[in-house]
Amino acid sequence: MSDMPRGTATLSPFSGWRHSLAQNMSFLLSFVILAGLTLLYIGLFHGQLNAYPGTFEWTSVVNTAVPTVLVAVGQTIVVITRGIDLSVGGVIDVSNALAATHMKDSLASMIGWSLAILALGAVFGAINGILVAYGRLQPILVTLATLAILQGLAIWILPEPGGLIPPSYSNTLASTQGPWSLCFIALVAVAWLVLRRMTIGVRIFAIGNDESAARAHGIPVRRVKVIAFALSGLLAAASGLFLAASTTGGDAAAGDVYILTSIAAVVLGGISFYGGRGSALGSIAGAFVLTILTNVLFFAGINPLYQSFFQGVFLVIAVFLGVILGRLVKAST
Amino acid sequence: MSDETRTTPAAQNLAIEAIGISRSFGGVEALTGAALTASFGEVHALVGENGAGKSTLIKIIGGTVKPDAGSVVIDGEDVTASGPRTARRLGVGTVFQELTLFPWLTVAENLFVGREPRGPARLIQRRKLPQRAAEVLERFEVNGINPRSLAGSLPLAQRQMVEITAAFMREPRILLLDEPTSALAEREVEWLFGLVRRLRDNGACVLFTSHRWGEVGSLADRITVLRNGRHVATERQLTEHEAVTLMTGRTIDRMYPDRPALPEAESEVALSAEGLEGDVLHGVSFELKRGEILGIGGLAGQGQPELFLSLFGARKLTRGQISIGGKRAKLRSPADAIKRGLAIALVPEDRKTEGLMLPMSVKDNLTLAVLDKISQAGVIRRRQELSLVGGVAERLQIKTRNAGLQAVGTLSGGNQQKVLIGRWLLVEPDVLLLFDITRGVDVGTKHDIYELVVNLAAEGKALLYYSSETEEIAQLCHRVLVMREGRVISELSGAEASAEGLVAAALREGDR
């Protein structure tokens, strides 16, 4: 330790890496799975086309992954407080539909509507949070209900798939020329690391660990829950905007698949549904795993009809592997 | 004890003034007009039976529970309607009976919750946490705890020490300690008492509860006794006998009942173990006769819980033979054990996971293990169920308003433990494995439980008995096996099996 001389206290030398390995096992595992799957993808790609995936392929992977990443990070925050947010799908639907119907090809309109939609997402999330925290209702129940409401709202805004996203908006956010949208992922990753070092971050983890202990520590449990759900809503809205940009149009049901993929990404990221532990970086890896898995299944020549079957099998194996490895590491320390 | 030269507490500033406090939970009155005053510069003990309302009163003073009636004044400020944040601002620190560490945060993170070291832009400097925590732990002379460990992975005593350290490092002016010693060994208790005395000498007020009378006597300047949610007395000095009388409202002349006569030499062997081997146990053998109370002694954590669980089929044995009623028994699961007439009542060290279904009713908890017996074609016979429950509730004097409706979680700790024992009495077992069933229970309830244990032996049941209090084993058991590192190192009986004899045997190197 460089900043040591203040006290004579020292940390035992063996305490470092073994501890962090044991404690971050499932988190690290998500990156190992991601690396393995990426190699498999490259191998299959090479086997089929006798070339390596280039800028076009990687851009497409990143652009497909971004909406999942955004929504999964929001889901992570809620799950760490020991909640769950099913309404993210509905928030994406509404954001997507609003963008496709209202955004005009002017800078003011694009920026204005983007901010308005993000704010709206945060408000939807906060309503979930208020119902959960102040109404003392179960998160799964509340968000199932608001999901249905938002889905209805989206259909009312955009009854049939269509609408138009200004091309300049699409090109800026979801450029097909290169994986520039990686910077959105970097942004949420940095935001996550900052959150971890803020009071609210500590509080989110604390209430997921033990709500009554958090209360005894003077933590405003209800307010923290509202903030957690609001962040989830905000990120879901961002996800909806990006989805609209990358598909250049709107679909009032576009968000529905993200309900389960966001949860799957969280699980793959090693975040416990009992709350209080985990890292959004894991969920980001999880979101990429799900995206690349689709490509792997495609290049493995699997009939698209059976895709979800193999996705399910893969999920069970991955989660099972995490549990086994966790036990092995625990036994060895 | 306070000496005459110190100013009397009444002349000093009042730290805590709670008057006329009432509070009920779901219709059960925990406190009925209770009162307590404590001053700066004193250590004040709060004693009473389980369910007397000590914990509730402490929580009300700490702001985590709001009273239904009455007023709480802390350091001159009325805090009756405010919460834990106000209490914190006024310098109130707490160590609650239910630990408030966050299990999935590290020791360092736990110590610094709410007061993390901040860097630029007020961001928390997470990298500095372990080092800072190591310094704090060293300052408080806490050894052997890695600040990077997850709090939930520590043994209970260490968790308690972290919790205590967290409270003391905030330099509280008023410190509330609810059963702070329940998980601590003697040396750690001395450590805590040193901290408490130093804090008091610096002018702070310390309010604490304990079931161990020795601690109350040696630490407290004044003692307040609660009974059934009411203030009974506040005294500078009390003998144990006076205190027990005040707490229970009855005079208990003798804590321990007479042991039943030793079973006849030819009386039937109810349970025998031969060469039990497991990951913790090493060659444990013994015979337990009907009518006998066999004690399992030794220091804590020498394989006693593993022995009990293995005998009950809840833990794997790699080798060895268990016979019940003279017949070899292969126990693959607790269900096997129950079928063969075994029952277990086990209270683990944290008491939180007692095997009770807390939200379920007293009745449902009692009949859980005998549902098969009292049902026909899968339907429970109501009348039989009610009569069984009524009988056992009366025999154990379980204090409940309505066994069919009241959730076990709303009972006091002592009554919860009675329900746990009652469940296994309904099974009508031949052999009862009793593991630390009096842990954390008040004197009155302890007394009841001792009588029950002795009566069960007199009825011809075979009892295996472990307790974290050596005195109990010495007073109740016919014979005692002393365990060390998973082995039985000696067998004591008669005069040898006194509390002193047992402690000496536990500390002696086994002659292997």
XYZ file of N, CA, C and O in Angstrom, chain B residues 284-415:
528
model
N -16.872 -41.249 17.516
C -17.710 -40.971 18.680
C -18.582 -42.192 18.993
O -19.297 -42.683 18.118
N -18.478 -42.695 20.222
C -19.293 -43.835 20.646
C -19.913 -43.537 22.009
O -19.280 -42.925 22.859
N -21.149 -43.979 22.186
C -21.768 -43.873 23.520
C -23.054 -44.677 23.541
O -23.551 -45.111 22.492
N -23.557 -44.904 24.750
C -24.864 -45.544 24.911
C -25.729 -44.640 25.770
O -25.259 -44.085 26.760
N -26.970 -44.509 25.376
C -27.898 -43.660 26.122
C -29.100 -44.512 26.519
O -29.750 -45.118 25.676
N -29.337 -44.580 27.853
C -30.415 -45.447 28.337
C -31.714 -44.679 28.508
O -31.704 -43.445 28.620
N -32.801 -45.438 28.557
C -34.088 -44.795 28.844
C -34.029 -44.173 30.229
O -33.512 -44.768 31.157
N -34.580 -42.995 30.375
C -34.593 -42.334 31.674
C -33.304 -41.603 32.002
O -33.159 -41.054 33.097
N -32.372 -41.610 31.066
C -31.085 -40.982 31.340
C -30.964 -39.631 30.637
O -31.461 -39.448 29.526
N -30.295 -38.688 31.315
C -29.953 -37.419 30.674
C -28.446 -37.419 30.487
O -27.691 -37.348 31.456
N -28.024 -37.558 29.226
C -26.597 -37.617 28.928
C -26.154 -36.256 28.404
O -26.674 -35.771 27.401
N -25.215 -35.650 29.095
C -24.741 -34.330 28.681
C -23.623 -34.430 27.676
O -22.845 -35.377 27.683
N -23.570 -33.461 26.772
C -22.443 -33.356 25.852
C -21.751 -32.047 26.198
O -22.342 -30.972 26.072
N -20.526 -32.146 26.659
C -19.829 -30.947 27.106
C -18.669 -30.589 26.200
O -18.566 -31.070 25.073
N -17.814 -29.735 26.714
C -16.660 -29.282 25.945
C -16.818 -27.831 25.565
O -17.883 -27.235 25.731
N -15.721 -27.258 25.057
C -15.793 -25.870 24.603
C -16.733 -25.791 23.414
O -17.036 -26.812 22.786
N -17.179 -24.580 23.086
C -18.095 -24.435 21.948
C -17.393 -24.832 20.653
O -16.192 -24.636 20.494
N -18.160 -25.415 19.744
C -17.628 -25.686 18.408
C -16.643 -26.835 18.345
O -15.723 -26.829 17.538
N -16.795 -27.845 19.191
C -15.901 -29.011 19.140
C -16.607 -30.200 18.491
O -16.241 -31.335 18.735
N -17.627 -29.932 17.703
C -18.318 -31.007 17.002
C -19.668 -31.350 17.605
O -20.335 -32.261 17.128
N -20.082 -30.591 18.616
C -21.363 -30.924 19.257
C -22.556 -30.772 18.308
O -23.371 -31.695 18.209
N -22.681 -29.640 17.587
C -23.839 -29.556 16.685
C -23.789 -30.623 15.608
O -24.830 -31.184 15.244
N -22.586 -30.936 15.118
C -22.460 -31.959 14.078
C -22.916 -33.311 14.607
O -23.571 -34.080 13.905
N -22.579 -33.609 15.870
C -23.007 -34.876 16.469
C -24.531 -34.939 16.510
O -25.138 -35.931 16.108
N -25.159 -33.861 16.977
C -26.615 -33.852 17.088
C -27.257 -34.013 15.718
O -28.190 -34.789 15.542
N -26.751 -33.289 14.738
C -27.357 -33.344 13.408
C -27.138 -34.712 12.768
O -28.012 -35.223 12.075
N -25.953 -35.315 13.015
C -25.689 -36.632 12.440
C -26.627 -37.666 13.044
O -27.163 -38.522 12.339
N -26.829 -37.590 14.355
C -27.717 -38.541 15.007
C -29.140 -38.403 14.479
O -29.926 -39.334 14.511
N -29.463 -37.220 13.977
C -30.813 -36.957 13.501
C -30.932 -37.181 11.987
O -31.962 -36.908 11.384
N -29.841 -37.669 11.384
C -29.911 -37.950 9.955
C -29.819 -36.725 9.085
O -30.080 -36.782 7.884
N -29.442 -35.582 9.660
C -29.400 -34.352 8.885
C -27.983 -34.041 8.398
O -27.747 -33.024 7.768
N -27.035 -34.932 8.737
C -25.644 -34.722 8.313
C -25.072 -36.066 7.971
O -25.377 -37.064 8.605
N -24.212 -36.081 6.982
C -23.678 -37.361 6.508
C -22.612 -37.910 7.443
O -21.764 -37.174 7.929
N -22.667 -39.215 7.662
C -21.603 -39.905 8.383
C -20.853 -40.742 7.369
O -21.454 -41.333 6.476
N -19.526 -40.778 7.495
C -18.776 -41.612 6.552
C -18.669 -43.036 7.076
O -18.545 -43.979 6.313
N -18.695 -43.180 8.401
C -18.599 -44.498 8.987
C -19.311 -44.489 10.330
O -19.603 -43.426 10.880
N -19.545 -45.660 10.881
C -20.138 -45.726 12.205
C -21.542 -46.281 12.157
O -22.131 -46.423 11.085
N -22.050 -46.620 13.329
C -23.305 -47.342 13.428
C -24.180 -46.687 14.487
O -23.737 -46.442 15.602
N -25.410 -46.400 14.122
C -26.359 -45.873 15.094
C -27.422 -46.937 15.322
O -27.930 -47.516 14.360
N -27.732 -47.233 16.588
C -28.833 -48.153 16.874
C -29.859 -47.442 17.735
O -29.513 -46.717 18.659
N -31.104 -47.663 17.375
C -32.191 -47.051 18.144
C -33.047 -48.180 18.708
O -33.507 -49.044 17.965
N -33.224 -48.179 20.026
C -34.008 -49.229 20.679
C -33.439 -50.612 20.390
O -34.171 -51.574 20.231
N -32.099 -50.693 20.280
C -31.446 -51.978 20.065
C -31.393 -52.400 18.608
O -30.756 -53.388 18.267
N -32.048 -51.651 17.716
C -32.034 -52.034 16.298
C -31.128 -51.101 15.512
O -31.164 -49.886 15.710
N -30.341 -51.686 14.617
C -29.471 -50.857 13.784
C -30.348 -49.938 12.928
O -31.355 -50.369 12.383
N -29.935 -48.712 12.843
C -30.745 -47.754 12.089
C -29.867 -47.023 11.087
O -28.811 -46.509 11.432
N -30.298 -47.063 9.846
C -29.579 -46.285 8.840
C -30.406 -45.023 8.598
O -31.516 -45.093 8.079
N -29.870 -43.903 9.027
C -30.637 -42.663 8.942
C -30.167 -41.843 7.745
O -29.063 -41.320 7.740
N -31.001 -41.769 6.739
C -30.615 -41.002 5.561
C -31.142 -39.573 5.620
O -30.656 -38.704 4.938
N -32.162 -39.373 6.428
C -32.772 -38.041 6.494
C -33.482 -37.900 7.826
O -33.724 -38.894 8.504
N -33.804 -36.668 8.207
C -34.565 -36.478 9.446
C -35.866 -37.279 9.447
O -36.287 -37.771 10.491
N -36.473 -37.448 8.277
C -37.730 -38.196 8.233
C -37.522 -39.624 8.741
O -38.343 -40.160 9.473
N -36.363 -40.245 8.373
C -36.030 -41.576 8.879
C -35.940 -41.567 10.396
O -36.422 -42.481 11.070
N -35.272 -40.532 10.921
C -35.049 -40.443 12.362
C -36.378 -40.310 13.103
O -36.609 -40.967 14.116
N -37.260 -39.467 12.571
C -38.546 -39.244 13.229
C -39.337 -40.547 13.261
O -39.935 -40.918 14.266
N -39.310 -41.282 12.144
C -40.041 -42.548 12.064
C -39.596 -43.523 13.137
O -40.363 -44.328 13.632
N -38.317 -43.463 13.503
C -37.785 -44.399 14.486
C -37.850 -43.847 15.903
O -37.212 -44.372 16.802
N -38.579 -42.748 16.102
C -38.808 -42.278 17.469
C -37.780 -41.295 17.979
O -37.610 -41.107 19.175
N -37.057 -40.646 17.062
C -36.092 -39.639 17.464
C -36.691 -38.250 17.265
O -37.492 -38.043 16.359
N -36.302 -37.332 18.110
C -36.718 -35.951 17.888
C -35.576 -35.037 18.280
O -34.746 -35.403 19.102
N -35.533 -33.871 17.679
C -34.446 -32.954 17.975
C -35.013 -31.551 18.167
O -35.934 -31.143 17.465
N -34.511 -30.868 19.183
C -34.821 -29.439 19.309
C -33.480 -28.744 19.320
O -32.670 -28.967 20.220
N -33.207 -27.968 18.285
C -31.879 -27.392 18.135
C -31.990 -25.892 17.955
O -32.693 -25.414 17.068
N -31.333 -25.155 18.834
C -31.317 -23.702 18.720
C -29.911 -23.279 18.312
O -28.978 -23.393 19.087
N -29.727 -22.831 17.056
C -28.395 -22.448 16.602
C -27.948 -21.143 17.252
O -28.744 -20.451 17.884
N -26.663 -20.811 17.079
C -26.131 -19.694 17.863
C -26.806 -18.366 17.561
O -26.941 -17.548 18.457
N -27.239 -18.140 16.331
C -27.804 -16.812 16.086
C -29.296 -16.749 16.430
O -29.890 -15.688 16.399
N -29.870 -17.887 16.785
C -31.271 -17.979 17.213
C -32.250 -17.532 16.143
O -33.451 -17.598 16.340
N -31.728 -17.041 15.008
C -32.650 -16.504 14.015
C -33.340 -17.626 13.263
O -34.483 -17.518 12.886
N -32.597 -18.689 13.016
C -33.133 -19.776 12.211
C -33.442 -20.948 13.110
O -32.763 -21.948 13.097
N -34.467 -20.806 13.896
C -34.761 -21.827 14.881
C -35.546 -22.982 14.319
O -35.979 -23.837 15.049
N -35.778 -22.977 13.039
C -36.598 -24.042 12.502
C -38.070 -23.772 12.703
O -38.903 -24.641 12.503
N -38.392 -22.549 13.091
C -39.805 -22.192 13.189
C -40.190 -21.427 11.928
O -39.369 -20.731 11.344
N -41.452 -21.584 11.537
C -41.941 -20.808 10.393
C -42.587 -19.561 10.995
O -43.747 -19.600 11.390
N -41.809 -18.503 11.073
C -42.239 -17.344 11.853
C -43.589 -16.748 11.451
O -44.357 -16.359 12.322
N -43.910 -16.648 10.159
C -45.210 -16.043 9.844
C -46.384 -16.992 10.081
O -47.529 -16.566 10.053
N -46.110 -18.284 10.301
C -47.207 -19.228 10.491
C -47.640 -19.252 11.947
O -46.922 -18.849 12.843
N -48.844 -19.780 12.168
C -49.411 -19.703 13.515
C -48.708 -20.662 14.470
O -48.005 -21.587 14.058
N -48.926 -20.424 15.744
C -48.386 -21.292 16.787
C -48.858 -22.722 16.547
O -48.080 -23.676 16.588
N -50.114 -22.867 16.214
C -50.690 -24.192 15.996
C -49.993 -24.906 14.839
O -49.562 -26.055 14.958
N -49.875 -24.206 13.723
C -49.264 -24.837 12.551
C -47.824 -25.236 12.824
O -47.342 -26.256 12.337
N -47.120 -24.412 13.599
C -45.743 -24.736 13.933
C -45.661 -25.953 14.846
O -44.766 -26.776 14.705
N -46.610 -26.062 15.759
C -46.580 -27.176 16.701
C -46.859 -28.499 16.008
O -46.262 -29.515 16.326
N -47.780 -28.488 15.057
C -48.223 -29.756 14.484
C -47.458 -30.140 13.220
O -47.733 -31.170 12.615
N -46.465 -29.330 12.850
C -45.753 -29.544 11.595
C -45.204 -30.960 11.446
O -45.280 -31.566 10.382
N -44.647 -31.500 12.548
C -43.980 -32.796 12.443
C -44.938 -33.967 12.611
O -44.546 -35.116 12.454
N -46.192 -33.682 12.972
C -47.124 -34.789 13.203
C -48.329 -34.723 12.271
O -49.333 -35.376 12.518
N -48.220 -33.960 11.199
C -49.369 -33.795 10.308
C -49.884 -35.139 9.795
O -51.089 -35.359 9.690
N -48.951 -36.057 9.496
C -49.362 -37.369 8.996
C -50.237 -38.099 10.004
O -51.218 -38.726 9.651
N -49.833 -37.990 11.280
C -50.539 -38.717 12.333
C -51.961 -38.213 12.525
O -52.835 -38.971 12.889
N -52.168 -36.916 12.355
C -53.472 -36.364 12.700
C -54.331 -36.087 11.480
O -55.324 -35.399 11.560
N -53.921 -36.631 10.341
C -54.788 -36.390 9.192
C -55.243 -37.711 8.570
O -54.628 -38.764 8.752
N -56.358 -37.611 7.906
C -56.937 -38.783 7.277
C -57.123 -38.455 5.793
O -57.726 -37.435 5.472
N -56.557 -39.269 4.958
C -56.617 -39.031 3.508
C -56.181 -37.612 3.178
O -56.764 -36.940 2.340
N -55.170 -37.143 3.905
C -54.621 -35.832 3.605
C -55.370 -34.665 4.211
O -54.960 -33.526 4.071
N -56.475 -34.956 4.879
C -57.226 -33.867 5.506
C -56.975 -33.889 7.011
O -57.064 -34.945 7.648
N -56.627 -32.726 7.561
C -56.300 -32.664 8.980
C -57.562 -32.731 9.823
O -58.548 -32.055 9.543
N -57.520 -33.618 10.848
C -58.673 -33.705 11.757
C -58.607 -32.549 12.738
O -57.802 -32.554 13.666
N -59.475 -31.567 12.555
C -59.399 -30.328 13.322
C -59.443 -30.559 14.827
O -58.678 -29.982 15.582
N -60.389 -31.408 15.239
C -60.607 -31.522 16.676
C -59.392 -32.119 17.362
O -58.922 -31.634 18.376
N -58.831 -33.168 16.735
C -57.652 -33.807 17.310
C -56.490 -32.815 17.354
O -55.754 -32.735 18.328
N -56.381 -32.041 16.280
C -55.305 -31.063 16.202
C -55.405 -30.062 17.354
O -54.439 -29.800 18.062
N -56.618 -29.540 17.539
C -56.799 -28.527 18.579
C -56.522 -29.077 19.962
O -55.923 -28.407 20.801
N -56.927 -30.322 20.202
C -56.726 -30.854 21.547
C -55.241 -31.099 21.783
O -54.727 -30.864 22.879
N -54.529 -31.569 20.764
C -53.086 -31.759 20.899
C -52.393 -30.439 21.209
O -51.573 -30.340 22.119
N -52.741 -29.421 20.415
C -52.106 -28.119 20.577
C -52.410 -27.540 21.944
O -51.524 -27.052 22.647
N -53.671 -27.650 22.356
C -54.053 -27.128 23.665
C -53.266 -27.815 24.765
O -52.752 -27.168 25.678
N -53.128 -29.132 24.649
C -52.422 -29.893 25.674
C -50.976 -29.469 25.803
O -50.483 -29.201 26.907
N -50.308 -29.366 24.677
C -48.879 -29.072 24.744
C -48.636 -27.616 25.133
O -47.692 -27.298 25.867
N -49.529 -26.718 24.701
C -49.375 -25.313 25.069
C -49.515 -25.153 26.577
O -48.830 -24.360 27.204
N -50.399 -25.976 27.153
C -50.591 -25.872 28.588
C -49.407 -26.480 29.341
O -48.892 -25.899 30.286
N -48.952 -27.628 28.859
C -47.845 -28.285 29.543
C -46.597 -27.389 29.542
O -45.872 -27.321 30.516
N -46.362 -26.723 28.429
C -45.158 -25.883 28.329
C -45.429 -24.447 28.747
O -44.541 -23.614 28.718
N -46.663 -24.155 29.087
C -47.043 -22.783 29.447
C -46.627 -21.778 28.379
O -45.956 -20.785 28.650
N -46.999 -22.098 27.143
C -46.719 -21.179 26.044
C -47.728 -20.038 26.126
O -48.939 -20.270 26.118
N -47.226 -18.830 26.241
C -48.119 -17.681 26.402
C -48.563 -17.179 25.037
O -47.833 -16.463 24.356
N -49.750 -17.578 24.645
C -50.278 -17.114 23.368
C -51.750 -16.800 23.538
O -52.444 -17.438 24.329
N -52.221 -15.783 22.787
C -53.620 -15.418 22.926
C -54.490 -16.401 22.185
O -55.529 -16.824 22.632
N -54.022 -16.781 20.995
C -54.816 -17.661 20.174
C -53.867 -18.504 19.328
O -53.280 -18.010 18.372
N -53.703 -19.758 19.732
C -52.707 -20.602 19.078
C -52.993 -20.766 17.591
O -52.096 -20.963 16.793
N -54.275 -20.684 17.222
C -54.634 -20.908 15.830
C -54.363 -19.710 14.947
O -54.245 -19.834 13.735
N -54.288 -18.515 15.550
C -54.154 -17.304 14.743
C -52.816 -16.593 14.921
O -52.260 -16.068 13.979
N -52.305 -16.589 16.162
C -51.126 -15.769 16.407
C -49.893 -16.345 15.712
O -49.570 -17.526 15.847
N -49.201 -15.487 14.963
C -47.982 -15.921 14.290
C -46.881 -16.125 15.317
O -46.747 -15.353 16.263
N -46.104 -17.183 15.127
C -45.024 -17.488 16.063
C -44.045 -16.323 16.170
O -43.517 -16.036 17.235
N -43.860 -15.628 15.051
C -42.916 -14.516 15.038
C -43.250 -13.403 16.017
O -42.387 -12.632 16.401
N -44.513 -13.315 16.441
C -44.886 -12.247 17.364
C -44.749 -12.670 18.821
O -44.993 -11.880 19.722
N -44.363 -13.934 19.058
C -44.136 -14.377 20.433
C -42.768 -13.900 20.894
O -41.893 -13.612 20.090
N -42.559 -13.850 22.197
C -41.239 -13.509 22.709
C -40.297 -14.687 22.462
O -40.734 -15.815 22.233
N -39.001 -14.419 22.523
C -37.990 -15.439 22.225
C -38.166 -16.713 23.044
O -38.092 -17.822 22.527
N -38.425 -16.552 24.331
C -38.562 -17.710 25.198
C -39.749 -18.570 24.799
O -39.666 -19.799 24.761
N -40.848 -17.915 24.447
C -42.032 -18.669 24.036
C -41.831 -19.338 22.685
O -42.336 -20.417 22.433
